[in-house]
Coordinates of C-alpha atoms in Angstrom, one line a residue:
M1 CA 3.5 28.0 5.0
I2 CA 3.9 25.6 2.2
N3 CA 1.7 22.4 2.7
L4 CA 0.4 19.4 1.0
F5 CA -2.1 21.4 -0.3
S6 CA -0.2 24.3 -1.6
P7 CA -0.4 24.9 -5.3
Y8 CA 2.7 24.1 -7.2
K9 CA 3.9 25.5 -10.5
L10 CA 6.7 24.1 -12.6
K11 CA 7.5 25.7 -16.1
G12 CA 4.0 25.7 -17.7
M13 CA 2.4 23.0 -15.5
E14 CA 0.3 24.1 -12.5
L15 CA -0.7 21.8 -10.0
K16 CA -3.8 22.5 -7.6
N17 CA -2.0 20.5 -4.6
R18 CA 1.2 18.7 -4.2
I19 CA -0.4 15.1 -4.4
I20 CA 0.9 12.7 -7.2
M21 CA -0.9 9.4 -7.7
S22 CA 2.1 7.2 -8.1
P23 CA 2.5 4.9 -11.3
M24 CA 1.8 1.6 -10.5
C25 CA 1.5 -1.2 -13.3
Q26 CA -1.9 -2.6 -13.5
Y27 CA -1.2 -5.7 -15.9
S28 CA -4.6 -5.2 -17.2
V29 CA -4.2 -5.2 -21.0
D30 CA -6.1 -8.3 -21.6
K31 CA -5.7 -8.3 -25.6
K32 CA -2.0 -7.8 -25.0
D33 CA -1.8 -4.8 -27.5
G34 CA -0.6 -2.2 -25.1
I35 CA -3.9 -0.2 -25.6
A36 CA -5.6 1.1 -22.2
T37 CA -8.7 -0.5 -21.4
E38 CA -11.9 0.5 -19.4
W39 CA -10.0 -0.7 -16.2
H40 CA -7.1 2.0 -16.9
Y41 CA -9.9 4.7 -17.5
L42 CA -12.0 4.0 -14.1
H43 CA -8.6 3.4 -12.3
Y44 CA -7.1 6.8 -13.2
V45 CA -10.0 9.2 -13.5
S46 CA -11.5 8.1 -10.2
R47 CA -8.3 9.3 -8.5
A48 CA -8.7 12.6 -10.4
V49 CA -12.4 12.7 -8.9
G50 CA -10.6 12.0 -5.7
G51 CA -8.7 15.1 -5.7
A52 CA -5.1 14.1 -6.5
G53 CA -3.1 17.2 -8.1
M54 CA -1.3 14.8 -10.7
I55 CA -2.2 11.4 -12.0
M56 CA 1.0 9.6 -13.2
I57 CA 0.1 6.8 -15.7
E58 CA 1.9 3.6 -15.0
M59 CA 5.0 2.4 -16.8
T60 CA 4.2 2.7 -20.4
D61 CA 6.7 0.8 -22.8
V62 CA 8.2 2.0 -26.1
E63 CA 8.2 -1.3 -27.9
P64 CA 6.4 -4.8 -27.4
D65 CA 9.6 -6.5 -26.1
G66 CA 10.1 -3.7 -23.6
R67 CA 7.1 -4.7 -21.4
I68 CA 7.3 -6.6 -18.0
S69 CA 4.5 -8.5 -19.0
D70 CA 2.4 -8.9 -22.2
F71 CA -0.3 -7.4 -20.1
D72 CA 1.5 -3.8 -19.9
L73 CA 0.6 -0.5 -21.6
G74 CA 2.4 0.6 -24.7
L75 CA 3.3 3.7 -26.8
W76 CA 5.1 1.9 -29.9
S77 CA 1.9 2.5 -32.1
D78 CA -0.5 5.4 -33.0
E79 CA -3.1 3.0 -32.2
Q80 CA -2.5 3.3 -28.6
I81 CA -3.0 7.1 -28.5
P82 CA -7.0 7.5 -28.5
A83 CA -7.3 5.4 -25.3
L84 CA -4.8 7.1 -23.3
K85 CA -6.2 10.6 -24.6
K86 CA -9.7 9.6 -23.4
I87 CA -8.2 9.1 -19.9
V88 CA -6.1 12.4 -20.0
D89 CA -9.1 14.6 -21.0
A90 CA -11.3 13.1 -18.2
C91 CA -8.8 13.8 -15.6
H92 CA -8.4 17.1 -16.8
D93 CA -12.1 17.5 -16.8
Y94 CA -11.8 16.8 -12.9
G95 CA -8.9 19.1 -12.1
A96 CA -6.0 17.0 -12.3
K97 CA -3.0 17.2 -14.3
V98 CA -1.5 14.0 -16.0
G99 CA 2.1 12.6 -16.6
I100 CA 3.0 9.3 -18.0
Q101 CA 6.0 7.1 -17.3
I102 CA 7.8 6.0 -20.4
A103 CA 10.0 3.1 -20.1
H104 CA 11.7 -0.1 -21.3
A105 CA 12.0 -3.2 -19.0
G106 CA 15.4 -4.3 -20.5
R107 CA 16.4 -7.8 -18.9
K108 CA 13.5 -7.4 -16.5
A109 CA 11.0 -8.2 -19.3
E110 CA 9.4 -11.5 -18.4
D111 CA 7.2 -12.7 -21.3
V112 CA 9.6 -11.9 -24.1
Q113 CA 11.5 -14.9 -25.3
V114 CA 15.1 -13.2 -25.2
P115 CA 15.2 -9.9 -23.2
V116 CA 17.7 -7.3 -24.1
A117 CA 20.2 -5.4 -21.8
P118 CA 23.4 -3.3 -22.0
S119 CA 25.2 -6.5 -21.2
A120 CA 24.2 -10.2 -21.0
I121 CA 23.8 -10.4 -17.3
P122 CA 20.7 -12.0 -16.0
F123 CA 18.6 -10.6 -13.4
D124 CA 19.0 -13.6 -11.0
E125 CA 19.3 -17.5 -11.5
N126 CA 15.8 -18.0 -12.3
S127 CA 15.5 -15.3 -15.1
K128 CA 16.2 -15.3 -18.6
M129 CA 19.6 -14.6 -20.2
P130 CA 19.4 -11.3 -22.0
R131 CA 21.0 -10.5 -25.2
A132 CA 23.3 -7.5 -25.2
L133 CA 22.0 -4.7 -27.5
T134 CA 24.4 -3.8 -30.4
T135 CA 25.6 -0.2 -30.7
S136 CA 23.3 0.5 -33.5
E137 CA 20.4 -0.9 -31.6
V138 CA 21.0 1.2 -28.7
K139 CA 20.7 4.1 -30.9
N140 CA 17.6 2.9 -32.4
M141 CA 16.2 2.3 -28.8
V142 CA 16.6 6.1 -28.2
E143 CA 14.5 6.6 -31.3
K144 CA 11.8 4.3 -29.9
F145 CA 11.7 6.5 -26.7
R146 CA 11.5 9.4 -28.9
K147 CA 8.6 8.3 -30.7
A148 CA 6.8 7.1 -27.4
V149 CA 7.1 10.6 -26.1
Q150 CA 5.8 12.2 -29.4
R151 CA 2.7 9.9 -28.9
A152 CA 2.4 10.9 -25.4
V153 CA 2.3 14.5 -26.2
K154 CA -0.3 13.8 -28.9
A155 CA -2.3 12.2 -26.1
G156 CA -2.4 15.5 -24.2
V157 CA -0.4 14.9 -21.2
D158 CA 1.1 17.5 -19.1
T159 CA 4.4 16.1 -18.2
I160 CA 6.5 13.1 -19.0
E161 CA 8.5 11.0 -16.8
I162 CA 11.4 9.0 -18.1
H163 CA 11.8 5.9 -16.0
G164 CA 15.6 5.4 -15.0
A165 CA 14.8 3.3 -11.8
H166 CA 13.9 0.1 -10.5
G167 CA 16.6 -1.9 -12.6
Y168 CA 14.8 -1.1 -15.9
L169 CA 16.9 -0.4 -19.2
I170 CA 18.0 3.0 -18.5
H171 CA 19.1 2.1 -14.9
Q172 CA 20.9 -0.9 -16.3
F173 CA 22.8 1.5 -18.5
H174 CA 23.9 3.7 -15.8
S175 CA 24.7 1.0 -13.2
P176 CA 28.4 -0.6 -13.2
L177 CA 26.7 -3.7 -12.1
T178 CA 24.7 -4.3 -15.3
N179 CA 26.7 -2.2 -17.9
K180 CA 30.1 -4.0 -18.9
R181 CA 30.0 -2.8 -22.5
D182 CA 33.2 -1.5 -24.1
D183 CA 31.5 0.8 -26.7
E184 CA 30.5 4.5 -26.2
Y185 CA 27.6 3.3 -24.0
G186 CA 29.9 1.6 -21.8
K187 CA 32.6 4.1 -21.6
D188 CA 30.1 6.6 -20.3
L189 CA 27.4 5.1 -18.4
T190 CA 24.9 8.0 -18.5
R191 CA 25.2 8.6 -22.5
F192 CA 22.1 6.3 -23.2
G193 CA 20.1 8.2 -20.6
R194 CA 21.2 11.5 -21.7
E195 CA 20.4 10.7 -25.3
V196 CA 16.8 9.4 -24.3
I197 CA 16.3 12.8 -22.3
Q198 CA 17.5 14.8 -25.5
A199 CA 15.0 12.9 -27.7
A200 CA 12.3 13.5 -25.3
K201 CA 13.0 17.1 -25.1
A202 CA 12.7 17.4 -28.8
E203 CA 9.4 16.3 -28.9
M204 CA 8.1 18.2 -25.8
P205 CA 6.6 21.7 -25.7
E206 CA 9.2 24.2 -24.5
D207 CA 7.1 24.9 -21.2
M208 CA 6.4 21.1 -20.5
P209 CA 8.7 19.9 -17.5
L210 CA 10.6 16.6 -17.9
I211 CA 10.8 14.3 -14.8
M212 CA 13.0 11.5 -14.3
R213 CA 12.5 8.6 -11.8
I214 CA 15.7 7.3 -10.4
S215 CA 16.9 4.9 -8.1
A216 CA 19.2 6.8 -5.6
K217 CA 20.6 3.8 -3.9
E218 CA 21.2 0.0 -5.0
Y219 CA 20.7 -2.8 -2.6
V220 CA 23.0 -5.3 -3.5
E221 CA 26.8 -5.8 -2.9
G222 CA 28.9 -3.6 -4.9
G223 CA 25.8 -1.4 -5.9
Y224 CA 26.2 2.4 -6.2
G225 CA 25.0 4.7 -3.3
I226 CA 23.7 8.2 -3.1
K227 CA 27.1 9.7 -3.9
E228 CA 27.1 8.1 -7.3
S229 CA 23.4 8.7 -8.0
V230 CA 24.0 12.4 -7.3
A231 CA 26.9 12.3 -10.0
F232 CA 24.8 10.7 -12.7
A233 CA 21.8 12.8 -11.8
K234 CA 23.9 16.0 -12.3
E235 CA 24.6 14.7 -15.8
Y236 CA 20.7 14.1 -16.3
Q237 CA 19.9 17.6 -14.9
K238 CA 22.4 19.2 -17.3
T239 CA 20.8 17.5 -20.2
G240 CA 17.4 18.7 -19.2
I241 CA 15.6 17.0 -16.5
D242 CA 13.4 19.6 -14.5
I243 CA 12.6 17.3 -11.5
F244 CA 13.6 14.1 -10.2
D245 CA 11.4 11.4 -8.7
I246 CA 13.5 9.6 -6.0
S247 CA 12.9 5.9 -5.5
S248 CA 15.7 3.3 -4.8
G249 CA 16.5 -0.4 -5.5
G250 CA 15.1 -2.7 -8.2
E251 CA 18.5 -3.5 -9.6
G252 CA 18.8 -7.1 -8.2
P253 CA 17.0 -9.6 -5.9
I254 CA 16.8 -8.2 -2.5
T255 CA 19.1 -10.0 0.1
A256 CA 20.2 -9.5 3.6
W257 CA 22.8 -7.3 2.2
G258 CA 21.7 -3.6 2.2
R259 CA 17.9 -4.5 2.6
P260 CA 15.9 -1.5 2.1
G261 CA 13.7 -0.1 4.9
T262 CA 10.0 -0.9 5.1
H263 CA 8.9 1.8 7.5
A264 CA 7.0 4.8 6.5
A265 CA 9.1 7.6 4.7
Y266 CA 12.2 5.3 4.5
Q267 CA 13.2 6.9 1.0
V268 CA 12.6 10.5 2.1
P269 CA 16.1 11.0 3.4
L270 CA 17.3 10.1 -0.3
A271 CA 14.9 12.7 -1.8
K272 CA 16.0 15.5 0.6
E273 CA 19.9 14.7 -0.1
M274 CA 19.2 14.8 -3.9
K275 CA 17.3 18.1 -3.7
L276 CA 20.0 19.7 -1.6
A277 CA 22.9 18.4 -3.8
L278 CA 21.2 19.4 -7.1
G279 CA 19.3 22.2 -6.1
V280 CA 16.3 20.7 -8.0
P281 CA 12.7 20.0 -7.1
V282 CA 12.0 16.6 -6.1
I283 CA 9.1 14.0 -5.6
A284 CA 9.4 11.8 -2.4
V285 CA 7.9 8.4 -2.7
G286 CA 7.7 5.2 -0.4
R287 CA 5.1 4.6 2.4
L288 CA 3.7 8.1 2.6
E289 CA 0.1 7.1 2.9
D290 CA -0.3 9.0 6.5
P291 CA -1.5 12.5 5.4
I292 CA 0.1 13.9 8.4
L293 CA 3.4 12.4 7.4
A294 CA 3.1 13.5 3.9
N295 CA 2.3 17.0 4.7
A296 CA 5.4 17.1 7.0
V297 CA 7.6 16.1 4.2
I298 CA 6.2 19.0 2.1
G299 CA 6.1 21.4 5.1
N300 CA 9.8 20.6 6.2
E301 CA 10.8 21.1 2.7
E302 CA 12.3 17.7 2.1
A303 CA 10.7 17.2 -1.1
D304 CA 8.4 19.5 -3.3
L305 CA 5.9 16.7 -4.2
V306 CA 4.7 13.5 -2.8
A307 CA 3.8 10.3 -4.7
V308 CA 1.2 8.0 -3.1
G309 CA 1.0 4.6 -4.4
R310 CA -0.5 1.9 -2.0
G311 CA -2.8 4.5 -0.1
M312 CA -4.5 5.3 -3.4
L313 CA -4.8 1.7 -4.5
K314 CA -6.8 1.3 -1.2
N315 CA -8.8 4.6 -1.2
P316 CA -9.3 6.6 -4.6
Y317 CA -10.4 9.6 -2.4
W318 CA -7.1 9.7 -0.2
S319 CA -6.7 13.2 -1.3
L320 CA -10.1 14.3 -0.1
E321 CA -9.8 12.5 3.1
A322 CA -6.3 14.1 3.6
E323 CA -8.0 17.4 3.6
I324 CA -10.2 16.5 6.4
K325 CA -7.5 15.0 8.4
L326 CA -5.4 18.2 8.1
K327 CA -8.3 20.4 8.4
K328 CA -8.3 21.9 5.1
E329 CA -11.3 23.4 3.5
S330 CA -12.9 20.5 1.5
T331 CA -12.6 20.6 -2.3
A332 CA -14.9 17.4 -2.8
P333 CA -17.0 17.5 -5.8
R334 CA -20.5 18.7 -5.1
Q335 CA -22.2 15.5 -5.6
Y336 CA -20.2 14.0 -2.7
T337 CA -20.2 16.9 -0.2
A338 CA -22.7 15.0 2.2
G339 CA -20.1 12.4 2.5
F340 CA -17.0 14.9 3.4

């Protein structure tokens, strides 16, 4: 029977278990140069020692103006490759595979003087007014994604995750709430995302899987739901996405209208529905820090992998402790066996 600690293989990537460390921004690049620091090294490698099957490096941006904050990671320069490679190599040494989330914050870039977006629509009344990208700038943005993926591959990652969720740039393009363009990128809301996927695939080894995180549901009035997200995900799937990371929201301020749940596993039904509709592997996220619950999600085949966020912020050894709770044979490093 499949469980949380069953191995998983997708194309050329083999994971020792079904546990992913969820990508979580650390806002810790003190020099504001996009280069990973000693904090990032310790943060990620400790979770590899702690038994996660995959470490997903946080949102890493394709240009300086695409960062949520100036303290975010970037891959717009070759100078940013060595520090990431050091992290990837160390995680590999401790048995974890590594992915990286490639993104652009679009109108949610907080520290840039004038953010960019598909259309000049601010996130809320307290946010900066973004400037609408020209058609040629959109095409150039695709190239920036391509080069970032190229650098990530040079850093030795095992998979790429394209960030198309949480109200960031790709999400802004495929949401009718934020894309009011009248050019080719407005007439086809998935065009930008599909071109980014094509660019990424061109830089990746053929046997490397491509992941995309999407918000399967928006939580504002007039926002799209699962029916619409299945439709745009099908377009992304046809273009080359191998697995979807299913989250939700982020397109606007949370209000009483359509407020998301805060209970454990509140997003799992979205992952299950996407898996059934597309016939494609999915990653479930959202309040899955209870190992028994995470194991049930896998055992009930609601998702193929689970991403744990807050649970791993609290406990780098979440995966090793989950083995104990689920009565599995411990894989703790020999140096730690006395503690497990």
